[in-house]
mmCIF file of C-alpha atoms in Angstrom:
data_model
loop_
_atom_site.group_PDB
_atom_site.id
_atom_site.type_symbol
_atom_site.label_atom_id
_atom_site.label_comp_id
_atom_site.label_asym_id
_atom_site.label_seq_id
_atom_site.Cartn_x
_atom_site.Cartn_y
_atom_site.Cartn_z
ATOM 1 C CA MET A 20 -7.622 13.821 29.676
ATOM 2 C CA PRO A 21 -7.635 14.103 25.935
ATOM 3 C CA GLU A 22 -8.048 16.895 23.375
ATOM 4 C CA LYS A 23 -11.475 16.524 22.045
ATOM 5 C CA MET A 24 -11.737 17.816 18.466
ATOM 6 C CA ASN A 25 -14.484 20.266 17.507
ATOM 7 C CA PRO A 26 -16.560 20.266 14.830
ATOM 8 C CA LYS A 27 -15.013 23.243 12.559
ATOM 9 C CA THR A 28 -11.591 22.107 13.387
ATOM 10 C CA PHE A 29 -11.972 18.542 12.461
ATOM 11 C CA GLU A 30 -13.253 19.174 9.455
ATOM 12 C CA GLU A 31 -10.802 21.605 8.436
ATOM 13 C CA ILE A 32 -8.224 18.999 9.490
ATOM 14 C CA ARG A 33 -10.244 16.558 7.524
ATOM 15 C CA GLU A 34 -9.824 18.538 3.802
ATOM 16 C CA PHE A 35 -6.552 19.074 4.714
ATOM 17 C CA ILE A 36 -5.593 15.676 4.805
ATOM 18 C CA TYR A 37 -7.756 14.893 2.413
ATOM 19 C CA LYS A 38 -5.972 17.677 -0.189
ATOM 20 C CA LYS A 39 -2.570 16.028 1.012
ATOM 21 C CA SER A 40 -3.547 12.569 0.969
ATOM 22 C CA GLY A 41 -6.267 11.519 -0.888
ATOM 23 C CA ILE A 42 -7.551 9.590 2.680
ATOM 24 C CA PHE A 43 -10.579 11.338 3.185
ATOM 25 C CA PHE A 44 -12.304 10.520 6.923
ATOM 26 C CA GLU A 45 -16.564 10.485 7.073
ATOM 27 C CA LYS A 46 -18.103 12.393 10.029
ATOM 28 C CA SER A 47 -18.619 8.965 11.401
ATOM 29 C CA LYS A 48 -15.079 9.044 11.658
ATOM 30 C CA GLU A 49 -13.822 11.938 14.652
ATOM 31 C CA TYR A 50 -13.954 9.261 17.345
ATOM 32 C CA LEU A 51 -10.733 8.091 15.641
ATOM 33 C CA LEU A 52 -8.612 11.137 13.920
ATOM 34 C CA THR A 53 -9.149 12.546 17.168
ATOM 35 C CA ASN A 54 -7.318 9.598 19.020
ATOM 36 C CA ARG A 55 -5.142 9.044 16.578
ATOM 37 C CA LEU A 56 -3.777 12.022 16.650
ATOM 38 C CA ASN A 57 -3.739 13.282 20.157
ATOM 39 C CA LYS A 58 -0.176 10.653 20.669
ATOM 40 C CA ARG A 59 0.825 14.127 17.715
ATOM 41 C CA LEU A 60 0.076 17.099 19.868
ATOM 42 C CA LYS A 61 1.353 15.181 22.919
ATOM 43 C CA GLU A 62 4.409 14.389 20.969
ATOM 44 C CA LEU A 63 4.710 18.033 19.666
ATOM 45 C CA GLY A 64 4.027 19.366 22.994
ATOM 46 C CA LEU A 65 0.484 21.214 21.595
ATOM 47 C CA ASN A 66 -2.424 21.688 23.761
ATOM 48 C CA THR A 67 -5.943 22.098 21.735
ATOM 49 C CA PHE A 68 -6.080 20.454 17.876
ATOM 50 C CA GLU A 69 -6.635 24.569 16.819
ATOM 51 C CA GLU A 70 -2.904 24.416 17.510
ATOM 52 C CA TYR A 71 -2.061 21.467 15.779
ATOM 53 C CA LEU A 72 -3.811 22.946 12.262
ATOM 54 C CA GLN A 73 -1.826 25.840 12.623
ATOM 55 C CA TYR A 74 1.290 24.397 12.909
ATOM 56 C CA LEU A 75 0.595 22.080 10.012
ATOM 57 C CA LYS A 76 -0.378 24.899 7.787
ATOM 58 C CA SER A 77 2.741 26.628 9.588
ATOM 59 C CA PRO A 78 6.452 26.433 7.466
ATOM 60 C CA LYS A 79 7.078 24.155 8.949
ATOM 61 C CA GLY A 80 4.461 22.506 8.696
ATOM 62 C CA SER A 81 5.857 20.013 5.618
ATOM 63 C CA GLN A 82 7.771 18.398 8.304
ATOM 64 C CA GLU A 83 4.931 17.181 10.091
ATOM 65 C CA LEU A 84 3.591 14.904 7.410
ATOM 66 C CA ALA A 85 5.239 12.139 7.008
ATOM 67 C CA PRO A 86 4.637 11.817 11.786
ATOM 68 C CA LEU A 87 1.360 12.715 10.575
ATOM 69 C CA PHE A 88 0.695 9.822 7.511
ATOM 70 C CA ASP A 89 2.089 7.472 9.857
ATOM 71 C CA ALA A 90 -0.392 8.559 12.601
ATOM 72 C CA ILE A 91 -3.399 7.817 10.663
ATOM 73 C CA THR A 92 -2.659 5.067 7.831
ATOM 74 C CA ILE A 93 -3.574 1.574 8.685
ATOM 75 C CA ASN A 94 -1.954 -0.918 8.096
ATOM 76 C CA GLU A 95 -3.044 -4.464 8.625
ATOM 77 C CA THR A 96 -1.478 -7.167 6.196
ATOM 78 C CA TYR A 97 0.380 -10.845 5.916
ATOM 79 C CA PHE A 98 1.648 -12.901 4.619
ATOM 80 C CA PHE A 99 0.010 -14.484 1.443
ATOM 81 C CA ARG A 100 -3.113 -12.658 2.025
ATOM 82 C CA HIS A 101 -5.797 -13.039 -0.937
ATOM 83 C CA ILE A 102 -3.984 -16.380 -1.617
ATOM 84 C CA ARG A 103 -6.052 -16.936 -5.093
ATOM 85 C CA GLN A 104 -4.773 -13.575 -6.545
ATOM 86 C CA ILE A 105 -1.150 -14.557 -5.254
ATOM 87 C CA GLU A 106 -1.733 -17.812 -7.744
ATOM 88 C CA ALA A 107 -3.529 -15.762 -10.349
ATOM 89 C CA PHE A 108 -0.935 -13.485 -10.802
ATOM 90 C CA ARG A 109 3.005 -15.756 -10.815
ATOM 91 C CA ASP A 110 1.152 -19.119 -12.906
ATOM 92 C CA VAL A 111 -1.190 -16.831 -15.193
ATOM 93 C CA ILE A 112 -0.364 -13.763 -15.539
ATOM 94 C CA VAL A 113 3.579 -13.308 -15.322
ATOM 95 C CA PRO A 114 3.619 -17.175 -17.719
ATOM 96 C CA GLU A 115 1.303 -14.998 -20.531
ATOM 97 C CA LEU A 116 2.950 -11.238 -19.754
ATOM 98 C CA LEU A 117 7.051 -13.282 -19.907
ATOM 99 C CA LYS A 118 6.259 -14.357 -23.721
ATOM 100 C CA LYS A 119 6.921 -10.569 -25.027
ATOM 101 C CA LYS A 120 9.493 -9.997 -23.027
ATOM 102 C CA ARG A 121 12.226 -11.227 -20.407
ATOM 103 C CA SER A 122 11.139 -9.951 -17.636
ATOM 104 C CA ILE A 123 8.363 -7.564 -16.106
ATOM 105 C CA THR A 124 8.136 -4.797 -14.299
ATOM 106 C CA VAL A 125 5.213 -4.958 -10.534
ATOM 107 C CA TRP A 126 4.479 -2.269 -8.432
ATOM 108 C CA SER A 127 3.132 -2.927 -4.431
ATOM 109 C CA ALA A 128 1.280 0.121 -4.336
ATOM 110 C CA ALA A 129 0.544 1.184 -0.122
ATOM 111 C CA CYS A 130 2.872 -1.560 0.897
ATOM 112 C CA SER A 131 2.679 -1.313 4.713
ATOM 113 C CA THR A 132 5.300 -3.517 6.114
ATOM 114 C CA GLY A 133 6.473 -4.935 3.856
ATOM 115 C CA GLU A 134 4.589 -8.757 3.659
ATOM 116 C CA GLU A 135 2.711 -7.996 -0.067
ATOM 117 C CA PRO A 136 5.876 -6.940 -1.863
ATOM 118 C CA TYR A 137 8.097 -10.730 -0.460
ATOM 119 C CA THR A 138 4.912 -12.640 -0.876
ATOM 120 C CA LEU A 139 5.496 -11.553 -4.408
ATOM 121 C CA VAL A 140 9.190 -12.492 -4.434
ATOM 122 C CA ILE A 141 8.419 -15.513 -2.794
ATOM 123 C CA ALA A 142 5.159 -16.515 -5.392
ATOM 124 C CA LEU A 143 8.273 -16.211 -7.993
ATOM 125 C CA MET A 144 10.878 -18.313 -6.516
ATOM 126 C CA GLU A 145 8.393 -21.073 -5.624
ATOM 127 C CA LYS A 146 8.283 -20.343 -9.767
ATOM 128 C CA TYR A 147 11.380 -19.748 -11.139
ATOM 129 C CA GLY A 148 14.390 -20.077 -8.158
ATOM 130 C CA GLN A 149 16.338 -17.247 -6.673
ATOM 131 C CA ASN A 150 16.768 -15.655 -10.697
ATOM 132 C CA ILE A 151 13.087 -14.331 -10.950
ATOM 133 C CA PRO A 152 11.767 -12.470 -14.142
ATOM 134 C CA ALA A 153 10.441 -9.467 -12.227
ATOM 135 C CA ARG A 154 11.297 -6.293 -10.690
ATOM 136 C CA ILE A 155 9.447 -4.685 -7.890
ATOM 137 C CA LEU A 156 8.843 -1.661 -5.896
ATOM 138 C CA ALA A 157 6.911 -1.119 -3.052
ATOM 139 C CA SER A 158 5.848 2.004 -1.533
ATOM 140 C CA ASP A 159 3.934 3.582 1.169
ATOM 141 C CA ILE A 160 2.587 6.858 2.461
ATOM 142 C CA SER A 161 4.129 5.913 6.019
ATOM 143 C CA ASN A 162 8.387 6.412 6.795
ATOM 144 C CA GLU A 163 7.440 4.671 10.475
ATOM 145 C CA VAL A 164 6.286 0.954 7.915
ATOM 146 C CA LEU A 165 8.118 1.479 5.089
ATOM 147 C CA GLU A 166 11.347 1.307 7.288
ATOM 148 C CA LYS A 167 9.662 -1.867 9.651
ATOM 149 C CA ALA A 168 9.556 -3.767 5.621
ATOM 150 C CA LYS A 169 12.870 -2.456 5.209
ATOM 151 C CA GLU A 170 14.065 -4.090 8.623
ATOM 152 C CA GLY A 171 12.690 -7.663 7.190
ATOM 153 C CA ILE A 172 11.018 -8.419 10.611
ATOM 154 C CA TYR A 173 7.297 -11.216 11.770
ATOM 155 C CA GLY A 174 5.615 -11.936 13.927
ATOM 156 C CA GLU A 175 3.410 -15.213 13.907
ATOM 157 C CA TYR A 176 0.342 -13.270 12.809
ATOM 158 C CA SER A 177 1.399 -12.285 9.411
ATOM 159 C CA VAL A 178 2.775 -15.123 8.884
ATOM 160 C CA LYS A 179 0.435 -17.477 10.056
ATOM 161 C CA GLU A 180 -0.663 -18.374 6.590
ATOM 162 C CA LEU A 181 2.350 -20.011 5.819
ATOM 163 C CA SER A 182 3.684 -23.626 5.723
ATOM 164 C CA ALA A 183 7.314 -25.250 7.589
ATOM 165 C CA GLU A 184 8.807 -25.873 4.946
ATOM 166 C CA LEU A 185 8.566 -21.983 3.328
ATOM 167 C CA LYS A 186 8.651 -20.500 7.627
ATOM 168 C CA LYS A 187 12.500 -22.213 7.154
ATOM 169 C CA LYS A 188 13.411 -21.548 3.567
ATOM 170 C CA TYR A 189 13.161 -17.541 2.998
ATOM 171 C CA PHE A 190 13.469 -16.973 6.949
ATOM 172 C CA ASP A 191 15.655 -17.144 9.741
ATOM 173 C CA ASN A 192 14.325 -17.283 13.310
ATOM 174 C CA ALA A 193 14.915 -13.527 15.417
ATOM 175 C CA GLY A 194 13.954 -15.722 18.641
ATOM 176 C CA PHE A 195 10.723 -15.011 20.535
ATOM 177 C CA GLY A 196 8.583 -15.558 18.251
ATOM 178 C CA LYS A 197 10.191 -13.184 15.645
ATOM 179 C CA TYR A 198 11.112 -14.070 11.753
ATOM 180 C CA LYS A 199 13.812 -12.459 9.605
ATOM 181 C CA ILE A 200 13.351 -12.219 6.195
ATOM 182 C CA LYS A 201 15.926 -14.008 4.702
ATOM 183 C CA ASP A 202 18.768 -11.434 2.968
ATOM 184 C CA PHE A 203 18.242 -12.677 -0.568
ATOM 185 C CA VAL A 204 14.262 -12.194 -0.559
ATOM 186 C CA LYS A 205 15.266 -8.452 0.307
ATOM 187 C CA ARG A 206 17.757 -7.908 -2.218
ATOM 188 C CA LYS A 207 14.960 -8.776 -4.772
ATOM 189 C CA VAL A 208 12.836 -5.331 -3.744
ATOM 190 C CA VAL A 209 12.733 -2.025 -4.166
ATOM 191 C CA PHE A 210 11.286 0.248 -1.202
ATOM 192 C CA LYS A 211 10.533 3.758 -1.740
ATOM 193 C CA ASN A 212 7.862 6.579 0.145
ATOM 194 C CA ILE A 213 5.081 7.749 -2.649
ATOM 195 C CA ASN A 214 2.052 9.051 -2.222
ATOM 196 C CA LEU A 215 -1.070 8.059 -4.770
ATOM 197 C CA MET A 216 -2.084 11.701 -5.485
ATOM 198 C CA ASP A 217 1.635 12.342 -5.852
ATOM 199 C CA PRO A 218 1.037 15.426 -9.371
ATOM 200 C CA ALA A 219 4.365 13.355 -10.738
ATOM 201 C CA LEU A 220 3.982 9.319 -9.764
ATOM 202 C CA GLY A 221 4.005 8.213 -12.866
ATOM 203 C CA ARG A 222 7.581 10.142 -13.153
ATOM 204 C CA ARG A 223 8.263 9.172 -9.718
ATOM 205 C CA VAL A 224 7.693 4.603 -10.326
ATOM 206 C CA GLY A 225 8.067 4.805 -14.077
ATOM 207 C CA LYS A 226 6.369 2.049 -16.072
ATOM 208 C CA MET A 227 5.121 -1.003 -15.575
ATOM 209 C CA ASP A 228 3.491 -4.812 -16.110
ATOM 210 C CA VAL A 229 1.417 -5.652 -13.133
ATOM 211 C CA ILE A 230 0.385 -2.925 -10.161
ATOM 212 C CA PHE A 231 -1.213 -4.189 -6.155
ATOM 213 C CA CYS A 232 -2.928 -1.519 -4.920
ATOM 214 C CA ARG A 233 -5.393 -3.623 -2.564
ATOM 215 C CA ASN A 234 -7.248 -2.324 0.086
ATOM 216 C CA VAL A 235 -6.428 1.449 -0.200
ATOM 217 C CA LEU A 236 -8.275 3.194 -2.459
ATOM 218 C CA ILE A 237 -11.612 2.086 0.023
ATOM 219 C CA TYR A 238 -10.315 5.562 2.214
ATOM 220 C CA PHE A 239 -10.150 7.124 -0.718
ATOM 221 C CA ASP A 240 -13.470 9.298 -2.689
ATOM 222 C CA ALA A 241 -15.088 8.308 -5.379
ATOM 223 C CA LYS A 242 -13.073 11.902 -7.368
ATOM 224 C CA SER A 243 -9.386 10.774 -5.925
ATOM 225 C CA ARG A 244 -9.937 7.769 -6.589
ATOM 226 C CA GLN A 245 -10.585 7.890 -10.186
ATOM 227 C CA ARG A 246 -8.252 10.450 -10.093
ATOM 228 C CA VAL A 247 -4.963 7.394 -9.710
ATOM 229 C CA ILE A 248 -6.949 5.115 -11.626
ATOM 230 C CA ASP A 249 -6.570 7.039 -14.179
ATOM 231 C CA THR A 250 -3.100 7.478 -14.040
ATOM 232 C CA PHE A 251 -3.077 3.661 -13.429
ATOM 233 C CA TYR A 252 -3.918 3.194 -17.049
ATOM 234 C CA ASN A 253 -2.448 6.047 -18.440
ATOM 235 C CA ASP A 254 0.912 7.066 -16.806
ATOM 236 C CA ILE A 255 2.237 4.115 -15.590
ATOM 237 C CA LEU A 256 0.309 0.341 -17.042
ATOM 238 C CA ASN A 257 2.248 -0.386 -19.456
ATOM 239 C CA PRO A 258 -0.303 -1.857 -22.591
ATOM 240 C CA GLY A 259 -1.836 -5.560 -21.153
ATOM 241 C CA GLY A 260 0.223 -4.700 -18.797
ATOM 242 C CA TYR A 261 -2.732 -5.623 -14.691
ATOM 243 C CA LEU A 262 -4.157 -4.065 -11.431
ATOM 244 C CA PHE A 263 -4.901 -6.166 -8.599
ATOM 245 C CA LEU A 264 -7.564 -4.272 -5.980
ATOM 246 C CA GLY A 265 -8.620 -6.306 -2.370
ATOM 247 C CA ALA A 266 -10.843 -8.881 -3.249
ATOM 248 C CA THR A 267 -13.882 -6.849 -2.085
ATOM 249 C CA GLU A 268 -12.722 -3.759 -3.757
ATOM 250 C CA SER A 269 -14.262 -2.673 -7.706
ATOM 251 C CA ILE A 270 -13.936 -0.700 -10.137
ATOM 252 C CA SER A 271 -16.556 -0.348 -11.449
ATOM 253 C CA ARG A 272 -18.861 2.662 -10.627
ATOM 254 C CA LEU A 273 -15.297 4.396 -11.700
ATOM 255 C CA ASN A 274 -15.323 5.825 -15.896
ATOM 256 C CA THR A 275 -12.734 2.916 -17.235
ATOM 257 C CA ASN A 276 -11.655 1.517 -20.194
ATOM 258 C CA PHE A 277 -9.821 -1.324 -17.805
ATOM 259 C CA LYS A 278 -10.750 -4.781 -19.151
ATOM 260 C CA LEU A 279 -12.530 -6.720 -16.078
ATOM 261 C CA CYS A 280 -9.902 -10.573 -15.825
ATOM 262 C CA HIS A 281 -11.415 -13.404 -14.468
ATOM 263 C CA PHE A 282 -9.337 -15.907 -12.789
ATOM 264 C CA LYS A 283 -10.365 -18.804 -10.929
ATOM 265 C CA MET A 284 -11.039 -17.526 -7.373
ATOM 266 C CA ALA A 285 -9.770 -13.844 -7.682
ATOM 267 C CA ILE A 286 -10.450 -10.975 -10.179
ATOM 268 C CA ALA A 287 -7.905 -7.976 -11.642
ATOM 269 C CA TYR A 288 -7.912 -5.350 -14.578
ATOM 270 C CA GLN A 289 -6.621 -5.197 -17.348
ATOM 271 C CA LYS A 290 -5.242 -2.356 -19.874
ATOM 272 C CA PRO A 291 -6.306 -3.464 -23.356
ATOM 273 C CA GLU A 292 -3.350 -3.789 -25.908
#
């Protein structure tokens, strides 16, 4: 029988996760958290969530952070998701930024298994050829998904929005309905494990012209969301740079100096120059 979590332990584990990652589990998500962490109990040979909580707080607990984040993060994505944002990025924003500099910097925050950053590379290669005028950083809090991103092997679901021509051009057939991203695409992306709540986030990421942080902040509470957005604005984005959120996300309720920009069936937030 899977171990059940009592309310007090749920609150303490939830608080621990929140302080370390900014991810906040509502009371209604107790079953989800319990389900995901039962696997960790089994792998660690622990009998109760109380034991697991003590383990997290112990000196050995720092070694558990990566497996914990792997267990609790949700990674649903595919190539060319929210295509109108990708088109606005490629066809409007990149040409605008390149009027002022020879190359731009782009950060795919919470990149999951790599579909987003590789999409950005493919989109730019379709316009500029293999020598794209961009440096792309991709990051996630989960080591497990980063390893999958570096491997670059995807199933049918991930490539469902791609034409046969794009699949042939940018992927090798890996057999059994799998597609392997070609090395000349892989080489354009640098992957790092980065926690959006890291106090040194600005130094770890550096200056960026465009940030994609899509479908991530929905898991944060208002305070953590404000902190991340402030760091993007103050420490990371160059003046004139752009931030893309998920298609259904908004920062309109936050205290921010971002300017809302409308594109064809897409929006982005710009840091004024």
